[in-house]
PDB file of C-alpha atoms in Angstrom:
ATOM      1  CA  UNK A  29       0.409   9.215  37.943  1.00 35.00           C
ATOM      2  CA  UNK A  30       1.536  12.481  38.821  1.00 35.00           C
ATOM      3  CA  UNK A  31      -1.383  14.705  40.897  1.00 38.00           C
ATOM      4  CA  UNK A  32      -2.028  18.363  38.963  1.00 39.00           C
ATOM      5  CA  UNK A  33      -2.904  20.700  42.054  1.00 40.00           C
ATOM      6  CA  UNK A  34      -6.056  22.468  41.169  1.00 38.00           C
ATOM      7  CA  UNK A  35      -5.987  26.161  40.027  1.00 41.00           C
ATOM      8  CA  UNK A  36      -8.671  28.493  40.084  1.00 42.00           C
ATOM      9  CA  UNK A  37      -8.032  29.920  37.172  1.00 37.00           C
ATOM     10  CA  UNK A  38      -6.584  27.134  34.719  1.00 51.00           C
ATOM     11  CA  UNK A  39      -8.777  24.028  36.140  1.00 85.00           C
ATOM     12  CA  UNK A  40     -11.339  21.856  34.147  1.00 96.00           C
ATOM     13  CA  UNK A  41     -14.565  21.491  35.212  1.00 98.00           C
ATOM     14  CA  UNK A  42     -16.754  18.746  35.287  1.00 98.00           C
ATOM     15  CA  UNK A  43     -20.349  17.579  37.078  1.00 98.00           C
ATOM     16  CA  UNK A  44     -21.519  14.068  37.694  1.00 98.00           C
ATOM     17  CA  UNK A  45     -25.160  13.134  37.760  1.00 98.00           C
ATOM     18  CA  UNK A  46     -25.261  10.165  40.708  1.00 97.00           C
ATOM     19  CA  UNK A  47     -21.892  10.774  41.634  1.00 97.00           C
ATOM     20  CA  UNK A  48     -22.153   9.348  45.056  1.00 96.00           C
ATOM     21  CA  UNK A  49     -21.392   6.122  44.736  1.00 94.00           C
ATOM     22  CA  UNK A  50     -20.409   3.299  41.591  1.00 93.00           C
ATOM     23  CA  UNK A  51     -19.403   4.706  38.234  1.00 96.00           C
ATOM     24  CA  UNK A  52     -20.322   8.309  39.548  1.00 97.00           C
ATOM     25  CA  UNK A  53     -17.974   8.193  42.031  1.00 97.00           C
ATOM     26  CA  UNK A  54     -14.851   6.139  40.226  1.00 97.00           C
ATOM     27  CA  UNK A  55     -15.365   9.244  37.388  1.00 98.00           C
ATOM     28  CA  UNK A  56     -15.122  11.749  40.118  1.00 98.00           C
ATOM     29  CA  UNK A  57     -11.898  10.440  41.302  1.00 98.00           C
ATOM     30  CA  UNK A  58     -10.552  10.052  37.737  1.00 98.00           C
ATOM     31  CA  UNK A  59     -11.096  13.524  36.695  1.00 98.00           C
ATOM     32  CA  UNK A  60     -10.316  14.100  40.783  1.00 98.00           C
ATOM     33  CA  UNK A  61      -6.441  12.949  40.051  1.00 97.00           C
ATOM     34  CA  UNK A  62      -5.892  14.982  36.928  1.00 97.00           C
ATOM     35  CA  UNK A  63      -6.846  18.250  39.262  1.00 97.00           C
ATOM     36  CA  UNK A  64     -10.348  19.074  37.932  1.00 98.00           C
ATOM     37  CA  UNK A  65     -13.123  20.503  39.635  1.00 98.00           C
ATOM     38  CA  UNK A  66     -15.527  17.981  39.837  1.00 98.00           C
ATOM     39  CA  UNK A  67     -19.466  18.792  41.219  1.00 98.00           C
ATOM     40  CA  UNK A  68     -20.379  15.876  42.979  1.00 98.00           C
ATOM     41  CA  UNK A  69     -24.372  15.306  43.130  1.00 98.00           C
ATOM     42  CA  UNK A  70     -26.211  12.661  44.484  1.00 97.00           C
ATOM     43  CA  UNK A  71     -29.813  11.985  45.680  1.00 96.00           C
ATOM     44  CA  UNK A  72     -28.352  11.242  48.630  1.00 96.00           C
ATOM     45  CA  UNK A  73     -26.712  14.509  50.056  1.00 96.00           C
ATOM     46  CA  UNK A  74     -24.410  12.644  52.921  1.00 97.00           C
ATOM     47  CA  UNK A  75     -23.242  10.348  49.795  1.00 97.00           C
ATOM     48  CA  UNK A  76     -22.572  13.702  47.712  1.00 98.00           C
ATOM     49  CA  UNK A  77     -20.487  15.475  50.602  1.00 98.00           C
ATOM     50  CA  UNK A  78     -18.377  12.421  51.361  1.00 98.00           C
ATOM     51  CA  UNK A  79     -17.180  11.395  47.476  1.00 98.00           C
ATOM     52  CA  UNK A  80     -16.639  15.477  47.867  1.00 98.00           C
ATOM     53  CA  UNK A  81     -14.225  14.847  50.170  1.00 98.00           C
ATOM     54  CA  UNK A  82     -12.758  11.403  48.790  1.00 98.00           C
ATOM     55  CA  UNK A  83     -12.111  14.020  45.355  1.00 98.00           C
ATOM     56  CA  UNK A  84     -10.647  16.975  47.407  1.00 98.00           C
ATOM     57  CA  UNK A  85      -7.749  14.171  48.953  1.00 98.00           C
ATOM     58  CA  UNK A  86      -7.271  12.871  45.587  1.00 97.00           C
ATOM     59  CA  UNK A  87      -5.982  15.822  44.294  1.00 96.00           C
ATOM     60  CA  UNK A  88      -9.483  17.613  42.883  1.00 97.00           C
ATOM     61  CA  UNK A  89     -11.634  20.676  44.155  1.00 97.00           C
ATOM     62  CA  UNK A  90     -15.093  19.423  44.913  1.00 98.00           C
ATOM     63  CA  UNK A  91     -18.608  21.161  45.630  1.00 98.00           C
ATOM     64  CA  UNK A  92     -21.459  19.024  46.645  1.00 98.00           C
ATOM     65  CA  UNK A  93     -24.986  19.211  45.485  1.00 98.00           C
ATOM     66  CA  UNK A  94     -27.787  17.354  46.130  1.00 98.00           C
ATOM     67  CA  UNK A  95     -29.668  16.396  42.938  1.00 98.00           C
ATOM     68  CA  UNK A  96     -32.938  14.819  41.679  1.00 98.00           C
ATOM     69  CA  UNK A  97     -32.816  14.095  37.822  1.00 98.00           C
ATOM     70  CA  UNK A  98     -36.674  14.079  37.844  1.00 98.00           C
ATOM     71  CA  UNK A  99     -36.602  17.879  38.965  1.00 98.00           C
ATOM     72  CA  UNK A 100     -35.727  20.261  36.347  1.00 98.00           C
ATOM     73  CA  UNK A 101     -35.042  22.555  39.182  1.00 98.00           C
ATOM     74  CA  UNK A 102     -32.241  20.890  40.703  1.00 98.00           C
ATOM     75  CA  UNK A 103     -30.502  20.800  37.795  1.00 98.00           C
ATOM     76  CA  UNK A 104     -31.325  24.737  37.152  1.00 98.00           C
ATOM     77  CA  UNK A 105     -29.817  25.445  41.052  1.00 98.00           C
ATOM     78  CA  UNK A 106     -27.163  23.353  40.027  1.00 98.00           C
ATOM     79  CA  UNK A 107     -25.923  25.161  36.730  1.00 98.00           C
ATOM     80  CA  UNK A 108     -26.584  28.586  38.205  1.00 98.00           C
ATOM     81  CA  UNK A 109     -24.146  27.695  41.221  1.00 98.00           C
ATOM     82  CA  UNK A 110     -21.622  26.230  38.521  1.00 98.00           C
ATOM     83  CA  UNK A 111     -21.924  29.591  36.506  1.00 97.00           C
ATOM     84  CA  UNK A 112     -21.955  31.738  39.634  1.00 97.00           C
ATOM     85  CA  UNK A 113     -18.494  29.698  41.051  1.00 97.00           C
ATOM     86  CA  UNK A 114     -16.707  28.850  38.632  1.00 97.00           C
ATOM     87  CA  UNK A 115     -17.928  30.746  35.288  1.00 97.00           C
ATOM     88  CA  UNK A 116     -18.618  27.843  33.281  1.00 98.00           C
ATOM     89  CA  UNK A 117     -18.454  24.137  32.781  1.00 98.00           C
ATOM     90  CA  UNK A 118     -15.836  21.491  30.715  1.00 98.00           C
ATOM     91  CA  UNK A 119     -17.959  18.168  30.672  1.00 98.00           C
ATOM     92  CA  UNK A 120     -20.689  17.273  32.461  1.00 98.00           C
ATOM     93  CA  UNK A 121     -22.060  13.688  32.815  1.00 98.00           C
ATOM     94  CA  UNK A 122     -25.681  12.229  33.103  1.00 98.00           C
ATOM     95  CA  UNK A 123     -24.697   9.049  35.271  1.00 97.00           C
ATOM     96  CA  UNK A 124     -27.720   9.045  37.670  1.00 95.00           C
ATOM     97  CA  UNK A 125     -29.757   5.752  36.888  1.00 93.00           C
ATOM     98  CA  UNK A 126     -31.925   2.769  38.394  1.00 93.00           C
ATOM     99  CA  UNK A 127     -32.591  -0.649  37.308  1.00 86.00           C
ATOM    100  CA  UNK A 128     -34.852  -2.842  36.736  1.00 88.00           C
ATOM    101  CA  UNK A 129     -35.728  -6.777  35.217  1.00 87.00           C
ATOM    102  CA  UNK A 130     -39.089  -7.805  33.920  1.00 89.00           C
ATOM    103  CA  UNK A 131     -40.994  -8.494  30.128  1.00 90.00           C
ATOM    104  CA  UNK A 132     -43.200  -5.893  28.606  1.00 94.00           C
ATOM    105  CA  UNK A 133     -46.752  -7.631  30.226  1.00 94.00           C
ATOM    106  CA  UNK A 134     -45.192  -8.383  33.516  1.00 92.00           C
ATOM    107  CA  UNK A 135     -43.632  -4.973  34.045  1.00 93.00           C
ATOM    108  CA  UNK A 136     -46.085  -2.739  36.182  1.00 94.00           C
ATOM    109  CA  UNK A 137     -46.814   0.750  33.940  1.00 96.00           C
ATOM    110  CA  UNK A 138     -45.729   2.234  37.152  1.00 96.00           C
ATOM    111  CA  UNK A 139     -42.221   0.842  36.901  1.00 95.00           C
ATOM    112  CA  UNK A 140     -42.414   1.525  33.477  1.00 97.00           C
ATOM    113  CA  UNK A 141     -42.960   5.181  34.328  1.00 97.00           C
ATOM    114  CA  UNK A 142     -40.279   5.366  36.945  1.00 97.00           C
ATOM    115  CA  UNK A 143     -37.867   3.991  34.828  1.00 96.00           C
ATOM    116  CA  UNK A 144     -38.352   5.990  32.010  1.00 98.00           C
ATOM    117  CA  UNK A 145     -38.473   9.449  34.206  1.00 98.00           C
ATOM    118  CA  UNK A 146     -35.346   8.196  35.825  1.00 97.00           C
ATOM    119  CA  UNK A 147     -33.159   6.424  33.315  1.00 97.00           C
ATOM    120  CA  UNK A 148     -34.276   8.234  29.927  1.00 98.00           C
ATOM    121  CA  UNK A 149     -35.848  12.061  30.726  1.00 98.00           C
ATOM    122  CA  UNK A 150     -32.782  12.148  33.661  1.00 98.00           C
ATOM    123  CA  UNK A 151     -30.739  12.402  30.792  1.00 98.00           C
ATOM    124  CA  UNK A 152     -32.782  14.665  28.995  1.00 98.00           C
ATOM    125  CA  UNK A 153     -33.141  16.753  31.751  1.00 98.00           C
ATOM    126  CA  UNK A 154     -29.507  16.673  32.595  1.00 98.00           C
ATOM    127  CA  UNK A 155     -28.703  17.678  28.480  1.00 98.00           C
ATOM    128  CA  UNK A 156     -31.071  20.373  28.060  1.00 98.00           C
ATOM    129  CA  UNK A 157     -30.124  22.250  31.144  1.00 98.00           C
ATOM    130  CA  UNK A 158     -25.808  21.762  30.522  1.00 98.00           C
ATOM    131  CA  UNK A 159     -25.731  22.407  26.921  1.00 98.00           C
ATOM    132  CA  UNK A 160     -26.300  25.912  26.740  1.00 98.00           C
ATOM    133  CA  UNK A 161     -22.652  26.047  28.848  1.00 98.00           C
ATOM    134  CA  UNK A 162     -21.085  23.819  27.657  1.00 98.00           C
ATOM    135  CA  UNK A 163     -21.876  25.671  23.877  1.00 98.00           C
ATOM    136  CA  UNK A 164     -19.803  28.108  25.310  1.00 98.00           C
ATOM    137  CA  UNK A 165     -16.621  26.408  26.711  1.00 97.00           C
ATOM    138  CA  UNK A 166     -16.966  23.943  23.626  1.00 98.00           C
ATOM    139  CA  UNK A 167     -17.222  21.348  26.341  1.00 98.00           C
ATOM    140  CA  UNK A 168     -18.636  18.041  26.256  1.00 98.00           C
ATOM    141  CA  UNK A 169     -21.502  15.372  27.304  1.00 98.00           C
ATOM    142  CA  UNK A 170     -21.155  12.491  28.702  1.00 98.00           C
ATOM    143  CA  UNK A 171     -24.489   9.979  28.737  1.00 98.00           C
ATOM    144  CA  UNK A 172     -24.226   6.630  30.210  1.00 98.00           C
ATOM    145  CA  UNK A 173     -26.891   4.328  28.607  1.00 97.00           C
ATOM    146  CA  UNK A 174     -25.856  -0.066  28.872  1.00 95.00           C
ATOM    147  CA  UNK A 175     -25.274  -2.621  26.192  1.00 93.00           C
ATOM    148  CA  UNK A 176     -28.619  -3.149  27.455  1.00 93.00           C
ATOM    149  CA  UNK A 177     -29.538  -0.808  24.554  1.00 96.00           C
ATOM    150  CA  UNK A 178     -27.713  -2.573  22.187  1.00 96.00           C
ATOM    151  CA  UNK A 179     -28.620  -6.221  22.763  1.00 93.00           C
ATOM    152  CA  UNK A 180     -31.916  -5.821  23.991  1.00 93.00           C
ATOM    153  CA  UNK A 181     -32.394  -8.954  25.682  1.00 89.00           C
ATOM    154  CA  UNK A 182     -35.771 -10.627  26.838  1.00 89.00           C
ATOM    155  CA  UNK A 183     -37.096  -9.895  30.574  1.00 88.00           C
ATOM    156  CA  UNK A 184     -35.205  -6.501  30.754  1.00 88.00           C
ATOM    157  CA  UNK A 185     -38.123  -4.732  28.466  1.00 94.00           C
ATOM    158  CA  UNK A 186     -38.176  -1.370  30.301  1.00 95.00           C
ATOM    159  CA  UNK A 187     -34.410  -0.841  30.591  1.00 94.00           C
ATOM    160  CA  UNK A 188     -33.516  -1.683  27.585  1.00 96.00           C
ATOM    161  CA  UNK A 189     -36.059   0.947  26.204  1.00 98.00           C
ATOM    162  CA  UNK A 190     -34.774   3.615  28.514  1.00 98.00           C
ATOM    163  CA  UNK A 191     -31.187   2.564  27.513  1.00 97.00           C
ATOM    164  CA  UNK A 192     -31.633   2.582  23.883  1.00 98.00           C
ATOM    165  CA  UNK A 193     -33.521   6.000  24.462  1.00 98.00           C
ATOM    166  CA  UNK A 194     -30.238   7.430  26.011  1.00 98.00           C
ATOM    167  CA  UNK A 195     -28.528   5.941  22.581  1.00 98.00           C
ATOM    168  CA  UNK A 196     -30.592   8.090  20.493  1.00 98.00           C
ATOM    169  CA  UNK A 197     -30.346  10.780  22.510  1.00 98.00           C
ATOM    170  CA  UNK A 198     -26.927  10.945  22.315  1.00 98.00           C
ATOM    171  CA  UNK A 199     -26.546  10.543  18.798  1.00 98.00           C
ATOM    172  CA  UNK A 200     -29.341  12.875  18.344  1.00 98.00           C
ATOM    173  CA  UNK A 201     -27.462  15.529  20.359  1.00 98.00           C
ATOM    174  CA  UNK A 202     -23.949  14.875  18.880  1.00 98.00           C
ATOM    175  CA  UNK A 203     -25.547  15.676  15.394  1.00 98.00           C
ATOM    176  CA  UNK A 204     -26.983  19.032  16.784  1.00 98.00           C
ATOM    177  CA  UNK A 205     -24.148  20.168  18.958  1.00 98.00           C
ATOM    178  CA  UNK A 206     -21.679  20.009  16.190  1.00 98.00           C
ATOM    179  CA  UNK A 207     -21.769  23.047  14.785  1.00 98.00           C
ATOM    180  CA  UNK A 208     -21.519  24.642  18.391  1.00 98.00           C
ATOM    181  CA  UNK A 209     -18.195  22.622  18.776  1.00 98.00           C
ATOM    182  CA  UNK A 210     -19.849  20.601  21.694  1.00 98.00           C
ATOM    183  CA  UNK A 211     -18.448  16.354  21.629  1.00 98.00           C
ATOM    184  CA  UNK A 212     -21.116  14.019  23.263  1.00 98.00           C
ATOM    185  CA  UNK A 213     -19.557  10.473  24.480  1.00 98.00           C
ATOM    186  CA  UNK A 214     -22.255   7.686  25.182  1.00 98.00           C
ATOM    187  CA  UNK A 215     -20.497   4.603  27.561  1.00 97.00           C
ATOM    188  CA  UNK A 216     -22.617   1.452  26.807  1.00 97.00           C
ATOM    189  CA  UNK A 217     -20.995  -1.262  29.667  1.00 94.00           C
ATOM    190  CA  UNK A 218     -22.407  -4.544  30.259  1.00 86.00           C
ATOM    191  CA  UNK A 219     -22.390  -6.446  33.611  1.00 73.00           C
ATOM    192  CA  UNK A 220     -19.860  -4.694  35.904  1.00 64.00           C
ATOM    193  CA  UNK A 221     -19.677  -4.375  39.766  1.00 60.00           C
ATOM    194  CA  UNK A 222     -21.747  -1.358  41.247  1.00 63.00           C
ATOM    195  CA  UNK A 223     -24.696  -0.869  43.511  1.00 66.00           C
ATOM    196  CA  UNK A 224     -27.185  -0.132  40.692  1.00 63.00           C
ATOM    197  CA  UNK A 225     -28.714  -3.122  42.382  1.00 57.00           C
ATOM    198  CA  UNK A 226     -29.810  -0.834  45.486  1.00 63.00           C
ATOM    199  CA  UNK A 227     -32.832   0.421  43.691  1.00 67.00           C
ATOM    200  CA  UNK A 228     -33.627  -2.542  41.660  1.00 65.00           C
ATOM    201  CA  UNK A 229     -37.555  -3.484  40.721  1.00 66.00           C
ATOM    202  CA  UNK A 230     -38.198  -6.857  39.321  1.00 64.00           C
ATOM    203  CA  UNK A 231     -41.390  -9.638  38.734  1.00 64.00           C
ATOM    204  CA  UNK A 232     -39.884 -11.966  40.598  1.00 62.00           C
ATOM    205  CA  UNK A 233     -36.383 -12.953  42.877  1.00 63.00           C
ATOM    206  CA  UNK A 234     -34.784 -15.469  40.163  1.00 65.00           C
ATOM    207  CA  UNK A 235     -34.244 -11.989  38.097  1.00 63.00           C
ATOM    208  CA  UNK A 236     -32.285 -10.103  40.616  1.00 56.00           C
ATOM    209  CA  UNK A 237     -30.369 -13.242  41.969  1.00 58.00           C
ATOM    210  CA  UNK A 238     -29.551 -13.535  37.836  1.00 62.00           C
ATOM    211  CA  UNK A 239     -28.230 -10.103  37.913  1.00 60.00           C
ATOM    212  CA  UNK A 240     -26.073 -10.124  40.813  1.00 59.00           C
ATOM    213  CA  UNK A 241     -23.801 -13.464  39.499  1.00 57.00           C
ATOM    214  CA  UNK A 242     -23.289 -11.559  36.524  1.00 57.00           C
ATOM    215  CA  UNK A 243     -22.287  -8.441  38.401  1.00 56.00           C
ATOM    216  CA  UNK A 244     -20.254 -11.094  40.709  1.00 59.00           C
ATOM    217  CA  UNK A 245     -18.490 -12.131  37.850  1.00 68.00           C
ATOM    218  CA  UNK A 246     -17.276  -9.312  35.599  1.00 63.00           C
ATOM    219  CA  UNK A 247     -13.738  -8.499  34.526  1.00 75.00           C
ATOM    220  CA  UNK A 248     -14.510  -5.164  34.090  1.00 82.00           C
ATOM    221  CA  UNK A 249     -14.793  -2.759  37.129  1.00 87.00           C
ATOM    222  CA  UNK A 250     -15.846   0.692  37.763  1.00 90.00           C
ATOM    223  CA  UNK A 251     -12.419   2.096  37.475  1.00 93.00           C
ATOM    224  CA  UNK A 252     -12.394   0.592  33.827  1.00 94.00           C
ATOM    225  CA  UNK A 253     -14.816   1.874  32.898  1.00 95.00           C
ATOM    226  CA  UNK A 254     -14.443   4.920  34.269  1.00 97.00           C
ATOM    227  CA  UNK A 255     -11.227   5.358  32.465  1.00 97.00           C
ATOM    228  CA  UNK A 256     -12.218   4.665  29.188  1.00 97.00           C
ATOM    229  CA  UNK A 257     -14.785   7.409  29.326  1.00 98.00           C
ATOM    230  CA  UNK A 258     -12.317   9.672  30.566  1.00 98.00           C
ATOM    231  CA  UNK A 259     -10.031   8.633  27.620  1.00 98.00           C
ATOM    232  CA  UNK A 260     -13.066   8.887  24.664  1.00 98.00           C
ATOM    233  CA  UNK A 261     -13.641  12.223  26.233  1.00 98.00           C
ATOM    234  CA  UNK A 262     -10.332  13.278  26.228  1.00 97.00           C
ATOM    235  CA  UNK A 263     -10.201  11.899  22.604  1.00 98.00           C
ATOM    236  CA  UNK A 264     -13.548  13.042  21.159  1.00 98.00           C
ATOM    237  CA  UNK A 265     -14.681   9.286  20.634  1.00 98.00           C
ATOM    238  CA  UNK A 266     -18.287   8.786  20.846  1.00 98.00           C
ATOM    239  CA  UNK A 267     -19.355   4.889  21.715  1.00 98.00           C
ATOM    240  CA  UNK A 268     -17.155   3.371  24.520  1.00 97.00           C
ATOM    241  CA  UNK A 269     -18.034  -0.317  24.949  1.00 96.00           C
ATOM    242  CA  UNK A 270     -15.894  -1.333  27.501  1.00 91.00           C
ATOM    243  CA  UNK A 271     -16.412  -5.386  27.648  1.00 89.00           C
ATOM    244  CA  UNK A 272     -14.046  -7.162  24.975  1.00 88.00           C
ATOM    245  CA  UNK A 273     -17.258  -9.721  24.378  1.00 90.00           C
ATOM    246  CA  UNK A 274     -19.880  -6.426  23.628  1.00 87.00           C
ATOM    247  CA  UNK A 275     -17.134  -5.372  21.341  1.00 92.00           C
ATOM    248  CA  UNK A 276     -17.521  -8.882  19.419  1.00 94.00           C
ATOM    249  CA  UNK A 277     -21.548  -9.041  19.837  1.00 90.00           C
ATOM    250  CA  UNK A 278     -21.938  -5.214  18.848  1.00 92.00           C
ATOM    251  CA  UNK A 279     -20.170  -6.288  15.525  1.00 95.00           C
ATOM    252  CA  UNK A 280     -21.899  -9.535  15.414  1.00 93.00           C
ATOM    253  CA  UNK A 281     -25.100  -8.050  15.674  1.00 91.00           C
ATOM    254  CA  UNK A 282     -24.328  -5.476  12.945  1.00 94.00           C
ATOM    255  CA  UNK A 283     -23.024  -8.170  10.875  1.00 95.00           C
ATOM    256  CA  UNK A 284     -25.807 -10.603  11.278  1.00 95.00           C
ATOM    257  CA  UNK A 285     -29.080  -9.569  13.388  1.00 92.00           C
ATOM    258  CA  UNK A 286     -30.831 -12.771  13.480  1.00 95.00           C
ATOM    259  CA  UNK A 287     -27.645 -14.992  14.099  1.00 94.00           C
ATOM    260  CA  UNK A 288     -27.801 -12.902  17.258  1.00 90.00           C
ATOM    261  CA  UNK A 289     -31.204 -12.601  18.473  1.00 91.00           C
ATOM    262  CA  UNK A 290     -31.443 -16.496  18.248  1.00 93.00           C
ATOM    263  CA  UNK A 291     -28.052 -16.422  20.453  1.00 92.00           C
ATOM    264  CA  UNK A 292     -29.120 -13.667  22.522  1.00 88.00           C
ATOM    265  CA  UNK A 293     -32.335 -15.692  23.104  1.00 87.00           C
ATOM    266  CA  UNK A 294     -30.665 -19.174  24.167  1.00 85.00           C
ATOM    267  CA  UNK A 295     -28.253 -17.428  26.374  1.00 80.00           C
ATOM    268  CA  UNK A 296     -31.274 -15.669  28.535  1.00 77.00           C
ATOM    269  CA  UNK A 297     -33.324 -18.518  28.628  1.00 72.00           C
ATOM    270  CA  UNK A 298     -32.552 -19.030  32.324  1.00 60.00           C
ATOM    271  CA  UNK A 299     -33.351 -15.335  33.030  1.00 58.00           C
ATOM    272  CA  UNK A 300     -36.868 -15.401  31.415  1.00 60.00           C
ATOM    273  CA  UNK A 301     -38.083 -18.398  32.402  1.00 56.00           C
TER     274      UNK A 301
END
């Protein structure tokens, strides 16, 4: 693929909630290689600043920002520099997530409450502080929510709720943004290879060792997926389910809901003990 050098003037913009690392960081270098400015943030400044670098050899123009998606504030500081440095804002995407295994009575309420804040009000945050610019570029959002939403599967209880949250969200927004000419993409993956696994609260270690094998064993990487969001974008699609099997179980369970709770049941079985 031929690298577009960045212009001031004529380049698209784009931020990244959680951009330092896994899906962040593969969308940063997509965008990075069609010659976008891309605003790398990260919990982690030193992880920010060095995917900032990784999208400035690829062909981008990076700024780095360090980011909390349970502070409305960061987000504020990080708008006003977008607005102050480059005028405006293309697409921006609320990436930034934890994880987390456990059934609704086993799950502490303070997990519950950090995963919600994180996983679910991130997003919120992240939409209610970009909208107003990207109303006037007629940009677009970008939430990334799981198949967890979709399937719902036992011993996964407070992720699949903040998930399916970011779902609704999206198609919440997408209905209210129309009119301001504003597209809203939602990317649902299952099992793929990141480090989501770095924050990860369970109830016990058969959970996490579950998780990892199916991580282990995906077809689908980062860079997949991170390229079909960049294509739905580019294409004003809204779901992206990037797993050929979701595909057929996202139908199935449309087609047939208890046919696929009774499946969904005997396949986690293992997982829930």
């Amino acid at each position: 693929m031929t690298q577009k050098t960045p212009n001031s003037n004529t380049s698209k913009r784009i931020a990244i909630t959680g951009a330092g690392s896994g899906l962040g960081r593969e969308l940063a270098l997509r965008y990075a290689r069609e010659g976008w400015r891309v605003a790398v943030t990260d919990l982690q400044s030193g992880r920010a600043k060095r995917v900032a670098g990784e999208v400035n050899a690829a062909g981008g123009d990076a700024i780095a920002q360090t980011l909390d998606t349970r502070k409305p504030e960061d987000f504020d500081a990080l708008l006003d520099r977008i607005r102050e440095e480059w005028g405006g804002l293309d697409v921006f995407v609320n990436n930034a997530g934890v994880s987390n295994a456990g059934s609704v009575v086993d799950t502490p309420l303070e997990d519950w409450g950090w995963m919600l804040d994180i996983n679910l009000m991130g997003a919120v945050r992240g939409a209610r502080a970009a909208l107003p610019m990207l109303r006037e570029s007629r940009g677009h959002l970008v939430n990334i929510a799981s198949f967890a939403a979709i399937a719902s599967a036992p011993g996964m209880s407070a992720y699949n709720v903040a998930k399916a949250g970011v779902l609704s969200l999206s198609e919440s927004i997408r209905g209210e943004e129309y009119g301001h000419g504003v597209g809203v993409t939602v990317a649902c993956p299952a099992f793929f290879a990141t480090n989501l696994l770095d924050s990860f609260r369970g109830t016990n270690d058969r959970q996490r060792a579950m998780v990892e094998k199916l991580m282990r064993r995906a077809r689908v990487s980062a860079e997949d997926v991170a390229n079909d969001i960049y294509d739905a974008v580019r294409e004003n699609r809204f779901l992206v389910i990037s797993h050929r099997d979701s595909r057929w179980q996202y139908r199935f369970k449309r087609l047939s809901p208890e046919r696929f709770f009774t499946a969904v049941r005997k396949a986690t079985r293992s997982f829930t003990g």
